[in-house]
Amino acid sequence: MAYSLDNEVFRGLALYGGMTIVKLAAMAPLTAFFRRTTKAFANAEDTRFVGGAKKPEQIKTMLRPNDDVERVRRAHLNDLENIIPFILLALLYVGTNPDVGTALLHFKVFFFSRLLHTLVYDQATSKGTLLADWVRNDAVHGVPTHPGC
């Protein structure tokens, strides 16, 4: 019964976990969009085939890092490092037959904190990122992480 749609906790994980995975999957095309619009590519082949570079000087220019591309790419990597382990641990958590309200709160807070993290990270405000991390750690992990606790 724990891993069926009859279980409200599993339904919550399916909903919020699914939306989180969709958000994760959306980061790859977003990174590609920023690479194309800023003409900042990761390898020489992309500069030729996607960027249209013909001369070595053009290729060299297009291989330079771009802050916007790097910010989106790092946000995507951060999602990979956090979302996949959370989903796997959440599946184990569902098997423990947790309280419905508590479990749904964990799933909701995680989903919305990942959205907030991406928005804040893309805007490059480190204090906002720290705030999002504190909220997520306190609510999802149940462990106070801010100073003074």
mmCIF file of N, CA and C in Angstrom:
data_model
loop_
_atom_site.group_PDB
_atom_site.id
_atom_site.type_symbol
_atom_site.label_atom_id
_atom_site.label_comp_id
_atom_site.label_asym_id
_atom_site.label_seq_id
_atom_site.Cartn_x
_atom_site.Cartn_y
_atom_site.Cartn_z
ATOM 1 N N MET A 1 0.812 -1.200 0.000
ATOM 2 C CA MET A 1 0.000 0.000 0.000
ATOM 3 C C MET A 1 0.855 1.264 0.000
ATOM 4 N N ALA A 2 2.073 1.212 0.544
ATOM 5 C CA ALA A 2 2.902 2.411 0.674
ATOM 6 C C ALA A 2 3.235 3.021 -0.685
ATOM 7 N N TYR A 3 3.478 2.193 -1.693
ATOM 8 C CA TYR A 3 3.895 2.706 -2.996
ATOM 9 C C TYR A 3 2.776 2.592 -4.024
ATOM 10 N N SER A 4 1.576 2.988 -3.643
ATOM 11 C CA SER A 4 0.454 3.003 -4.572
ATOM 12 C C SER A 4 -0.204 4.379 -4.523
ATOM 13 N N LEU A 5 -0.981 4.682 -5.530
ATOM 14 C CA LEU A 5 -1.653 5.975 -5.578
ATOM 15 C C LEU A 5 -2.793 6.066 -4.563
ATOM 16 N N ASP A 6 -3.083 4.968 -3.870
ATOM 17 C CA ASP A 6 -4.057 5.008 -2.770
ATOM 18 C C ASP A 6 -3.450 5.703 -1.552
ATOM 19 N N ASN A 7 -2.137 5.732 -1.485
ATOM 20 C CA ASN A 7 -1.427 6.354 -0.371
ATOM 21 C C ASN A 7 -1.270 7.849 -0.659
ATOM 22 N N GLU A 8 -1.815 8.694 0.222
ATOM 23 C CA GLU A 8 -1.775 10.142 0.020
ATOM 24 C C GLU A 8 -0.342 10.682 0.025
ATOM 25 N N VAL A 9 0.518 10.097 0.828
ATOM 26 C CA VAL A 9 1.922 10.542 0.874
ATOM 27 C C VAL A 9 2.613 10.234 -0.454
ATOM 28 N N PHE A 10 2.371 9.054 -0.998
ATOM 29 C CA PHE A 10 2.973 8.692 -2.278
ATOM 30 C C PHE A 10 2.445 9.587 -3.396
ATOM 31 N N ARG A 11 1.145 9.907 -3.357
ATOM 32 C CA ARG A 11 0.578 10.829 -4.346
ATOM 33 C C ARG A 11 1.251 12.199 -4.247
ATOM 34 N N GLY A 12 1.498 12.656 -3.019
ATOM 35 C CA GLY A 12 2.180 13.930 -2.830
ATOM 36 C C GLY A 12 3.589 13.898 -3.390
ATOM 37 N N LEU A 13 4.295 12.795 -3.136
ATOM 38 C CA LEU A 13 5.642 12.657 -3.685
ATOM 39 C C LEU A 13 5.597 12.611 -5.202
ATOM 40 N N ALA A 14 4.617 11.893 -5.752
ATOM 41 C CA ALA A 14 4.500 11.817 -7.209
ATOM 42 C C ALA A 14 4.250 13.206 -7.800
ATOM 43 N N LEU A 15 3.411 13.999 -7.163
ATOM 44 C CA LEU A 15 3.099 15.337 -7.659
ATOM 45 C C LEU A 15 4.293 16.277 -7.512
ATOM 46 N N TYR A 16 4.759 16.474 -6.289
ATOM 47 C CA TYR A 16 5.833 17.439 -6.057
ATOM 48 C C TYR A 16 7.178 16.935 -6.574
ATOM 49 N N GLY A 17 7.423 15.650 -6.460
ATOM 50 C CA GLY A 17 8.646 15.085 -7.027
ATOM 51 C C GLY A 17 8.645 15.184 -8.543
ATOM 52 N N GLY A 18 7.488 14.919 -9.149
ATOM 53 C CA GLY A 18 7.370 15.036 -10.600
ATOM 54 C C GLY A 18 7.600 16.459 -11.075
ATOM 55 N N MET A 19 6.998 17.426 -10.374
ATOM 56 C CA MET A 19 7.197 18.833 -10.750
ATOM 57 C C MET A 19 8.659 19.241 -10.565
ATOM 58 N N THR A 20 9.303 18.706 -9.539
ATOM 59 C CA THR A 20 10.713 19.021 -9.305
ATOM 60 C C THR A 20 11.584 18.444 -10.419
ATOM 61 N N ILE A 21 11.264 17.239 -10.864
ATOM 62 C CA ILE A 21 12.027 16.621 -11.952
ATOM 63 C C ILE A 21 11.796 17.368 -13.265
ATOM 64 N N VAL A 22 10.577 17.845 -13.500
ATOM 65 C CA VAL A 22 10.307 18.658 -14.692
ATOM 66 C C VAL A 22 11.136 19.940 -14.640
ATOM 67 N N LYS A 23 11.218 20.559 -13.462
ATOM 68 C CA LYS A 23 12.041 21.759 -13.285
ATOM 69 C C LYS A 23 13.508 21.447 -13.580
ATOM 70 N N LEU A 24 13.980 20.303 -13.093
ATOM 71 C CA LEU A 24 15.351 19.878 -13.355
ATOM 72 C C LEU A 24 15.581 19.699 -14.856
ATOM 73 N N ALA A 25 14.637 19.046 -15.526
ATOM 74 C CA ALA A 25 14.776 18.804 -16.963
ATOM 75 C C ALA A 25 14.731 20.104 -17.761
ATOM 76 N N ALA A 26 14.036 21.106 -17.260
ATOM 77 C CA ALA A 26 13.932 22.383 -17.970
ATOM 78 C C ALA A 26 15.232 23.178 -17.931
ATOM 79 N N MET A 27 16.112 22.839 -17.014
ATOM 80 C CA MET A 27 17.360 23.594 -16.897
ATOM 81 C C MET A 27 18.306 23.337 -18.068
ATOM 82 N N ALA A 28 18.278 22.159 -18.684
ATOM 83 C CA ALA A 28 19.170 21.866 -19.810
ATOM 84 C C ALA A 28 18.840 22.742 -21.025
ATOM 85 N N PRO A 29 17.581 22.810 -21.452
ATOM 86 C CA PRO A 29 17.287 23.719 -22.568
ATOM 87 C C PRO A 29 17.536 25.187 -22.215
ATOM 88 N N LEU A 30 17.352 25.547 -20.953
ATOM 89 C CA LEU A 30 17.622 26.920 -20.534
ATOM 90 C C LEU A 30 19.112 27.240 -20.681
ATOM 91 N N THR A 31 19.957 26.294 -20.296
ATOM 92 C CA THR A 31 21.399 26.472 -20.461
ATOM 93 C C THR A 31 21.748 26.598 -21.948
ATOM 94 N N ALA A 32 21.156 25.738 -22.772
ATOM 95 C CA ALA A 32 21.410 25.803 -24.220
ATOM 96 C C ALA A 32 20.946 27.141 -24.790
ATOM 97 N N PHE A 33 19.806 27.641 -24.329
ATOM 98 C CA PHE A 33 19.307 28.935 -24.785
ATOM 99 C C PHE A 33 20.309 30.043 -24.474
ATOM 100 N N PHE A 34 20.820 30.048 -23.242
ATOM 101 C CA PHE A 34 21.792 31.074 -22.868
ATOM 102 C C PHE A 34 23.082 30.923 -23.656
ATOM 103 N N ARG A 35 23.499 29.698 -23.935
ATOM 104 C CA ARG A 35 24.712 29.500 -24.737
ATOM 105 C C ARG A 35 24.526 30.070 -26.144
ATOM 106 N N ARG A 36 23.364 29.816 -26.745
ATOM 107 C CA ARG A 36 23.105 30.305 -28.100
ATOM 108 C C ARG A 36 22.985 31.824 -28.143
ATOM 109 N N THR A 37 22.230 32.392 -27.201
ATOM 110 C CA THR A 37 21.986 33.835 -27.253
ATOM 111 C C THR A 37 23.232 34.650 -26.915
ATOM 112 N N THR A 38 24.108 34.101 -26.074
ATOM 113 C CA THR A 38 25.326 34.838 -25.720
ATOM 114 C C THR A 38 26.529 34.403 -26.558
ATOM 115 N N LYS A 39 26.319 33.371 -27.379
ATOM 116 C CA LYS A 39 27.396 32.792 -28.203
ATOM 117 C C LYS A 39 28.599 32.435 -27.330
ATOM 118 N N ALA A 40 28.323 31.732 -26.249
ATOM 119 C CA ALA A 40 29.367 31.261 -25.339
ATOM 120 C C ALA A 40 29.252 29.743 -25.265
ATOM 121 N N PHE A 41 30.090 29.060 -26.021
ATOM 122 C CA PHE A 41 29.986 27.615 -26.157
ATOM 123 C C PHE A 41 31.069 26.893 -25.373
ATOM 124 N N ALA A 42 30.825 25.603 -25.121
ATOM 125 C CA ALA A 42 31.736 24.804 -24.309
ATOM 126 C C ALA A 42 32.848 24.161 -25.131
ATOM 127 N N ASN A 43 32.621 23.942 -26.433
ATOM 128 C CA ASN A 43 33.649 23.302 -27.251
ATOM 129 C C ASN A 43 33.654 23.876 -28.663
ATOM 130 N N ALA A 44 34.741 23.652 -29.373
ATOM 131 C CA ALA A 44 34.937 24.241 -30.700
ATOM 132 C C ALA A 44 33.912 23.738 -31.716
ATOM 133 N N GLU A 45 33.476 22.500 -31.596
ATOM 134 C CA GLU A 45 32.492 21.964 -32.538
ATOM 135 C C GLU A 45 31.193 22.767 -32.487
ATOM 136 N N ASP A 46 30.769 23.144 -31.287
ATOM 137 C CA ASP A 46 29.541 23.930 -31.152
ATOM 138 C C ASP A 46 29.697 25.316 -31.771
ATOM 139 N N THR A 47 30.881 25.890 -31.663
ATOM 140 C CA THR A 47 31.080 27.221 -32.251
ATOM 141 C C THR A 47 30.919 27.172 -33.764
ATOM 142 N N ARG A 48 31.319 26.075 -34.379
ATOM 143 C CA ARG A 48 31.207 25.942 -35.831
ATOM 144 C C ARG A 48 29.787 25.597 -36.257
ATOM 145 N N PHE A 49 29.193 24.573 -35.616
ATOM 146 C CA PHE A 49 27.906 24.062 -36.076
ATOM 147 C C PHE A 49 26.721 24.886 -35.566
ATOM 148 N N VAL A 50 26.788 25.376 -34.343
ATOM 149 C CA VAL A 50 25.676 26.132 -33.773
ATOM 150 C C VAL A 50 25.915 27.630 -33.888
ATOM 151 N N GLY A 51 27.142 28.057 -33.612
ATOM 152 C CA GLY A 51 27.462 29.479 -33.612
ATOM 153 C C GLY A 51 27.839 30.040 -34.961
ATOM 154 N N GLY A 52 28.150 29.177 -35.918
ATOM 155 C CA GLY A 52 28.498 29.633 -37.260
ATOM 156 C C GLY A 52 29.897 30.214 -37.394
ATOM 157 N N ALA A 53 30.781 29.907 -36.461
ATOM 158 C CA ALA A 53 32.144 30.446 -36.517
ATOM 159 C C ALA A 53 32.936 29.757 -37.625
ATOM 160 N N LYS A 54 33.705 30.562 -38.341
ATOM 161 C CA LYS A 54 34.529 30.023 -39.423
ATOM 162 C C LYS A 54 36.019 30.227 -39.151
ATOM 163 N N LYS A 55 36.366 31.358 -38.586
ATOM 164 C CA LYS A 55 37.762 31.705 -38.367
ATOM 165 C C LYS A 55 38.192 31.343 -36.950
ATOM 166 N N PRO A 56 39.471 31.032 -36.754
ATOM 167 C CA PRO A 56 39.964 30.692 -35.421
ATOM 168 C C PRO A 56 39.721 31.787 -34.380
ATOM 169 N N GLU A 57 39.769 33.052 -34.814
ATOM 170 C CA GLU A 57 39.520 34.146 -33.864
ATOM 171 C C GLU A 57 38.080 34.117 -33.362
ATOM 172 N N GLN A 58 37.140 33.814 -34.270
ATOM 173 C CA GLN A 58 35.732 33.717 -33.878
ATOM 174 C C GLN A 58 35.537 32.554 -32.901
ATOM 175 N N ILE A 59 36.171 31.444 -33.205
ATOM 176 C CA ILE A 59 36.052 30.268 -32.339
ATOM 177 C C ILE A 59 36.588 30.587 -30.951
ATOM 178 N N LYS A 60 37.751 31.229 -30.913
ATOM 179 C CA LYS A 60 38.359 31.580 -29.622
ATOM 180 C C LYS A 60 37.451 32.509 -28.811
ATOM 181 N N THR A 61 36.827 33.467 -29.474
ATOM 182 C CA THR A 61 35.923 34.398 -28.793
ATOM 183 C C THR A 61 34.705 33.676 -28.219
ATOM 184 N N MET A 62 34.177 32.719 -28.980
ATOM 185 C CA MET A 62 32.979 31.997 -28.541
ATOM 186 C C MET A 62 33.265 30.959 -27.462
ATOM 187 N N LEU A 63 34.526 30.631 -27.242
ATOM 188 C CA LEU A 63 34.874 29.650 -26.204
ATOM 189 C C LEU A 63 35.126 30.303 -24.845
ATOM 190 N N ARG A 64 35.036 31.609 -24.766
ATOM 191 C CA ARG A 64 35.233 32.296 -23.491
ATOM 192 C C ARG A 64 34.026 32.078 -22.594
ATOM 193 N N PRO A 65 34.262 31.899 -21.296
ATOM 194 C CA PRO A 65 33.132 31.714 -20.373
ATOM 195 C C PRO A 65 32.267 32.977 -20.297
ATOM 196 N N ASN A 66 30.978 32.768 -20.071
ATOM 197 C CA ASN A 66 30.034 33.865 -19.925
ATOM 198 C C ASN A 66 29.369 33.723 -18.561
ATOM 199 N N ASP A 67 29.279 34.812 -17.818
ATOM 200 C CA ASP A 67 28.730 34.756 -16.459
ATOM 201 C C ASP A 67 27.296 34.248 -16.430
ATOM 202 N N ASP A 68 26.465 34.674 -17.377
ATOM 203 C CA ASP A 68 25.064 34.236 -17.390
ATOM 204 C C ASP A 68 24.954 32.739 -17.662
ATOM 205 N N VAL A 69 25.727 32.263 -18.621
ATOM 206 C CA VAL A 69 25.712 30.831 -18.940
ATOM 207 C C VAL A 69 26.211 30.023 -17.746
ATOM 208 N N GLU A 70 27.285 30.474 -17.142
ATOM 209 C CA GLU A 70 27.846 29.745 -15.997
ATOM 210 C C GLU A 70 26.882 29.719 -14.820
ATOM 211 N N ARG A 71 26.163 30.799 -14.606
ATOM 212 C CA ARG A 71 25.203 30.856 -13.498
ATOM 213 C C ARG A 71 24.091 29.831 -13.706
ATOM 214 N N VAL A 72 23.542 29.761 -14.919
ATOM 215 C CA VAL A 72 22.476 28.797 -15.215
ATOM 216 C C VAL A 72 23.026 27.373 -15.149
ATOM 217 N N ARG A 73 24.223 27.184 -15.678
ATOM 218 C CA ARG A 73 24.833 25.839 -15.662
ATOM 219 C C ARG A 73 25.076 25.365 -14.237
ATOM 220 N N ARG A 74 25.567 26.260 -13.375
ATOM 221 C CA ARG A 74 25.804 25.887 -11.971
ATOM 222 C C ARG A 74 24.495 25.609 -11.239
ATOM 223 N N ALA A 75 23.454 26.363 -11.557
ATOM 224 C CA ALA A 75 22.143 26.099 -10.946
ATOM 225 C C ALA A 75 21.642 24.716 -11.364
ATOM 226 N N HIS A 76 21.876 24.351 -12.624
ATOM 227 C CA HIS A 76 21.478 23.018 -13.102
ATOM 228 C C HIS A 76 22.274 21.927 -12.382
ATOM 229 N N LEU A 77 23.568 22.125 -12.253
ATOM 230 C CA LEU A 77 24.390 21.142 -11.528
ATOM 231 C C LEU A 77 23.956 21.026 -10.068
ATOM 232 N N ASN A 78 23.614 22.160 -9.464
ATOM 233 C CA ASN A 78 23.147 22.139 -8.086
ATOM 234 C C ASN A 78 21.844 21.355 -7.976
ATOM 235 N N ASP A 79 20.962 21.507 -8.959
ATOM 236 C CA ASP A 79 19.728 20.722 -8.976
ATOM 237 C C ASP A 79 20.032 19.229 -9.058
ATOM 238 N N LEU A 80 20.957 18.862 -9.936
ATOM 239 C CA LEU A 80 21.324 17.442 -10.063
ATOM 240 C C LEU A 80 21.848 16.883 -8.745
ATOM 241 N N GLU A 81 22.633 17.700 -8.034
ATOM 242 C CA GLU A 81 23.218 17.249 -6.772
ATOM 243 C C GLU A 81 22.193 17.139 -5.648
ATOM 244 N N ASN A 82 21.079 17.845 -5.747
ATOM 245 C CA ASN A 82 20.111 17.870 -4.661
ATOM 246 C C ASN A 82 18.812 17.134 -4.952
ATOM 247 N N ILE A 83 18.300 17.240 -6.169
ATOM 248 C CA ILE A 83 16.983 16.686 -6.471
ATOM 249 C C ILE A 83 17.012 15.165 -6.521
ATOM 250 N N ILE A 84 17.979 14.599 -7.203
ATOM 251 C CA ILE A 84 18.016 13.138 -7.334
ATOM 252 C C ILE A 84 18.137 12.451 -5.970
ATOM 253 N N PRO A 85 19.067 12.873 -5.097
ATOM 254 C CA PRO A 85 19.108 12.244 -3.768
ATOM 255 C C PRO A 85 17.821 12.465 -2.964
ATOM 256 N N PHE A 86 17.222 13.649 -3.083
ATOM 257 C CA PHE A 86 15.985 13.900 -2.341
ATOM 258 C C PHE A 86 14.893 12.942 -2.787
ATOM 259 N N ILE A 87 14.714 12.761 -4.078
ATOM 260 C CA ILE A 87 13.666 11.863 -4.586
ATOM 261 C C ILE A 87 13.920 10.438 -4.094
ATOM 262 N N LEU A 88 15.168 9.989 -4.150
ATOM 263 C CA LEU A 88 15.480 8.630 -3.690
ATOM 264 C C LEU A 88 15.213 8.474 -2.192
ATOM 265 N N LEU A 89 15.635 9.453 -1.397
ATOM 266 C CA LEU A 89 15.381 9.386 0.048
ATOM 267 C C LEU A 89 13.892 9.525 0.359
ATOM 268 N N ALA A 90 13.191 10.334 -0.425
ATOM 269 C CA ALA A 90 11.754 10.501 -0.215
ATOM 270 C C ALA A 90 11.013 9.195 -0.487
ATOM 271 N N LEU A 91 11.477 8.434 -1.460
ATOM 272 C CA LEU A 91 10.862 7.125 -1.712
ATOM 273 C C LEU A 91 11.033 6.205 -0.502
ATOM 274 N N LEU A 92 12.206 6.224 0.102
ATOM 275 C CA LEU A 92 12.416 5.437 1.323
ATOM 276 C C LEU A 92 11.535 5.964 2.452
ATOM 277 N N TYR A 93 11.413 7.268 2.547
ATOM 278 C CA TYR A 93 10.600 7.912 3.576
ATOM 279 C C TYR A 93 9.134 7.507 3.445
ATOM 280 N N VAL A 94 8.628 7.433 2.218
ATOM 281 C CA VAL A 94 7.234 7.021 1.994
ATOM 282 C C VAL A 94 7.019 5.617 2.551
ATOM 283 N N GLY A 95 8.023 4.766 2.435
ATOM 284 C CA GLY A 95 7.916 3.394 2.937
ATOM 285 C C GLY A 95 7.828 3.292 4.448
ATOM 286 N N THR A 96 8.163 4.357 5.175
ATOM 287 C CA THR A 96 8.090 4.334 6.639
ATOM 288 C C THR A 96 6.709 4.700 7.163
ATOM 289 N N ASN A 97 5.775 4.975 6.239
ATOM 290 C CA ASN A 97 4.409 5.335 6.592
ATOM 291 C C ASN A 97 4.367 6.583 7.483
ATOM 292 N N PRO A 98 4.916 7.710 6.993
ATOM 293 C CA PRO A 98 4.991 8.925 7.810
ATOM 294 C C PRO A 98 3.633 9.613 7.930
ATOM 295 N N ASP A 99 3.579 10.589 8.826
ATOM 296 C CA ASP A 99 2.389 11.427 8.960
ATOM 297 C C ASP A 99 2.175 12.177 7.653
ATOM 298 N N VAL A 100 0.936 12.184 7.177
ATOM 299 C CA VAL A 100 0.623 12.781 5.877
ATOM 300 C C VAL A 100 0.965 14.271 5.840
ATOM 301 N N GLY A 101 0.553 15.022 6.839
ATOM 302 C CA GLY A 101 0.807 16.462 6.856
ATOM 303 C C GLY A 101 2.280 16.796 6.858
ATOM 304 N N THR A 102 3.035 16.081 7.669
ATOM 305 C CA THR A 102 4.478 16.322 7.749
ATOM 306 C C THR A 102 5.157 15.983 6.428
ATOM 307 N N ALA A 103 4.808 14.849 5.850
ATOM 308 C CA ALA A 103 5.431 14.428 4.592
ATOM 309 C C ALA A 103 5.117 15.405 3.468
ATOM 310 N N LEU A 104 3.864 15.810 3.365
ATOM 311 C CA LEU A 104 3.494 16.754 2.307
ATOM 312 C C LEU A 104 4.190 18.093 2.499
ATOM 313 N N LEU A 105 4.337 18.513 3.745
ATOM 314 C CA LEU A 105 5.053 19.758 4.022
ATOM 315 C C LEU A 105 6.499 19.661 3.535
ATOM 316 N N HIS A 106 7.158 18.532 3.821
ATOM 317 C CA HIS A 106 8.540 18.334 3.356
ATOM 318 C C HIS A 106 8.610 18.427 1.832
ATOM 319 N N PHE A 107 7.696 17.743 1.143
ATOM 320 C CA PHE A 107 7.731 17.719 -0.316
ATOM 321 C C PHE A 107 7.462 19.103 -0.897
ATOM 322 N N LYS A 108 6.490 19.819 -0.337
ATOM 323 C CA LYS A 108 6.159 21.165 -0.826
ATOM 324 C C LYS A 108 7.322 22.134 -0.599
ATOM 325 N N VAL A 109 7.874 22.108 0.600
ATOM 326 C CA VAL A 109 8.968 23.026 0.911
ATOM 327 C C VAL A 109 10.162 22.743 0.000
ATOM 328 N N PHE A 110 10.456 21.490 -0.232
ATOM 329 C CA PHE A 110 11.583 21.167 -1.102
ATOM 330 C C PHE A 110 11.342 21.698 -2.509
ATOM 331 N N PHE A 111 10.158 21.436 -3.063
ATOM 332 C CA PHE A 111 9.850 21.891 -4.426
ATOM 333 C C PHE A 111 9.954 23.414 -4.537
ATOM 334 N N PHE A 112 9.287 24.120 -3.637
ATOM 335 C CA PHE A 112 9.281 25.577 -3.737
ATOM 336 C C PHE A 112 10.655 26.184 -3.411
ATOM 337 N N SER A 113 11.415 25.527 -2.545
ATOM 338 C CA SER A 113 12.759 26.043 -2.265
ATOM 339 C C SER A 113 13.681 25.848 -3.456
ATOM 340 N N ARG A 114 13.494 24.766 -4.233
ATOM 341 C CA ARG A 114 14.301 24.588 -5.450
ATOM 342 C C ARG A 114 13.951 25.653 -6.481
ATOM 343 N N LEU A 115 12.660 25.986 -6.606
ATOM 344 C CA LEU A 115 12.267 27.058 -7.513
ATOM 345 C C LEU A 115 12.870 28.383 -7.059
ATOM 346 N N LEU A 116 12.735 28.668 -5.776
ATOM 347 C CA LEU A 116 13.276 29.910 -5.228
ATOM 348 C C LEU A 116 14.789 29.960 -5.396
ATOM 349 N N HIS A 117 15.453 28.852 -5.148
ATOM 350 C CA HIS A 117 16.902 28.793 -5.287
ATOM 351 C C HIS A 117 17.321 29.142 -6.712
ATOM 352 N N THR A 118 16.639 28.586 -7.702
ATOM 353 C CA THR A 118 16.990 28.856 -9.090
ATOM 354 C C THR A 118 16.778 30.322 -9.428
ATOM 355 N N LEU A 119 15.643 30.875 -9.013
ATOM 356 C CA LEU A 119 15.370 32.285 -9.297
ATOM 357 C C LEU A 119 16.392 33.191 -8.633
ATOM 358 N N VAL A 120 16.690 32.916 -7.375
ATOM 359 C CA VAL A 120 17.639 33.743 -6.641
ATOM 360 C C VAL A 120 19.050 33.556 -7.193
ATOM 361 N N TYR A 121 19.420 32.333 -7.494
ATOM 362 C CA TYR A 121 20.761 32.057 -8.002
ATOM 363 C C TYR A 121 20.977 32.709 -9.353
ATOM 364 N N ASP A 122 19.948 32.668 -10.196
ATOM 365 C CA ASP A 122 20.063 33.297 -11.513
ATOM 366 C C ASP A 122 20.185 34.805 -11.399
ATOM 367 N N GLN A 123 19.676 35.378 -10.327
ATOM 368 C CA GLN A 123 19.794 36.816 -10.119
ATOM 369 C C GLN A 123 21.078 37.177 -9.384
ATOM 370 N N ALA A 124 21.843 36.171 -8.989
ATOM 371 C CA ALA A 124 23.161 36.338 -8.366
ATOM 372 C C ALA A 124 23.106 37.140 -7.076
ATOM 373 N N THR A 125 22.124 36.856 -6.230
ATOM 374 C CA THR A 125 22.073 37.508 -4.922
ATOM 375 C C THR A 125 22.396 36.459 -3.871
ATOM 376 N N SER A 126 23.593 36.517 -3.359
ATOM 377 C CA SER A 126 24.046 35.473 -2.445
ATOM 378 C C SER A 126 23.265 35.458 -1.139
ATOM 379 N N LYS A 127 22.820 36.622 -0.644
ATOM 380 C CA LYS A 127 22.051 36.625 0.594
ATOM 381 C C LYS A 127 20.716 35.935 0.399
ATOM 382 N N GLY A 128 20.102 36.114 -0.764
ATOM 383 C CA GLY A 128 18.846 35.426 -1.059
ATOM 384 C C GLY A 128 19.040 33.926 -1.143
ATOM 385 N N THR A 129 20.160 33.498 -1.712
ATOM 386 C CA THR A 129 20.457 32.073 -1.798
ATOM 387 C C THR A 129 20.644 31.485 -0.406
ATOM 388 N N LEU A 130 21.342 32.205 0.461
ATOM 389 C CA LEU A 130 21.518 31.727 1.832
ATOM 390 C C LEU A 130 20.183 31.616 2.547
ATOM 391 N N LEU A 131 19.302 32.587 2.359
ATOM 392 C CA LEU A 131 17.987 32.539 2.975
ATOM 393 C C LEU A 131 17.206 31.324 2.484
ATOM 394 N N ALA A 132 17.230 31.079 1.173
ATOM 395 C CA ALA A 132 16.529 29.915 0.614
ATOM 396 C C ALA A 132 17.096 28.615 1.192
ATOM 397 N N ASP A 133 18.408 28.541 1.332
ATOM 398 C CA ASP A 133 19.024 27.340 1.900
ATOM 399 C C ASP A 133 18.629 27.146 3.358
ATOM 400 N N TRP A 134 18.594 28.222 4.120
ATOM 401 C CA TRP A 134 18.198 28.102 5.530
ATOM 402 C C TRP A 134 16.762 27.619 5.656
ATOM 403 N N VAL A 135 15.871 28.181 4.862
ATOM 404 C CA VAL A 135 14.466 27.766 4.914
ATOM 405 C C VAL A 135 14.351 26.294 4.561
ATOM 406 N N ARG A 136 15.024 25.881 3.502
ATOM 407 C CA ARG A 136 14.943 24.487 3.078
ATOM 408 C C ARG A 136 15.511 23.556 4.144
ATOM 409 N N ASN A 137 16.669 23.890 4.690
ATOM 410 C CA ASN A 137 17.287 23.032 5.694
ATOM 411 C C ASN A 137 16.431 22.926 6.938
ATOM 412 N N ASP A 138 15.875 24.036 7.392
ATOM 413 C CA ASP A 138 15.052 24.009 8.602
ATOM 414 C C ASP A 138 13.773 23.206 8.391
ATOM 415 N N ALA A 139 13.095 23.443 7.274
ATOM 416 C CA ALA A 139 11.790 22.826 7.072
ATOM 417 C C ALA A 139 11.880 21.394 6.548
ATOM 418 N N VAL A 140 12.789 21.138 5.627
ATOM 419 C CA VAL A 140 12.868 19.807 5.023
ATOM 420 C C VAL A 140 13.623 18.839 5.922
ATOM 421 N N HIS A 141 14.761 19.274 6.424
ATOM 422 C CA HIS A 141 15.582 18.380 7.225
ATOM 423 C C HIS A 141 15.224 18.438 8.698
ATOM 424 N N GLY A 142 14.485 19.464 9.087
ATOM 425 C CA GLY A 142 14.089 19.594 10.486
ATOM 426 C C GLY A 142 15.246 19.933 11.389
ATOM 427 N N VAL A 143 16.315 20.485 10.826
ATOM 428 C CA VAL A 143 17.503 20.820 11.612
ATOM 429 C C VAL A 143 17.772 22.315 11.464
ATOM 430 N N PRO A 144 17.733 23.076 12.545
ATOM 431 C CA PRO A 144 18.072 24.499 12.431
ATOM 432 C C PRO A 144 19.528 24.669 12.013
ATOM 433 N N THR A 145 19.752 25.508 11.004
ATOM 434 C CA THR A 145 21.114 25.677 10.497
ATOM 435 C C THR A 145 21.608 27.104 10.607
ATOM 436 N N HIS A 146 20.754 28.026 10.999
ATOM 437 C CA HIS A 146 21.200 29.408 11.064
ATOM 438 C C HIS A 146 21.889 29.693 12.381
ATOM 439 N N PRO A 147 22.712 30.728 12.392
ATOM 440 C CA PRO A 147 23.467 31.050 13.601
ATOM 441 C C PRO A 147 22.554 31.306 14.784
ATOM 442 N N GLY A 148 22.979 30.903 15.933
ATOM 443 C CA GLY A 148 22.224 31.146 17.153
ATOM 444 C C GLY A 148 21.291 30.015 17.535
ATOM 445 N N CYS A 149 21.277 28.934 16.761
ATOM 446 C CA CYS A 149 20.376 27.818 17.088
ATOM 447 C C CYS A 149 21.159 26.629 17.608
#
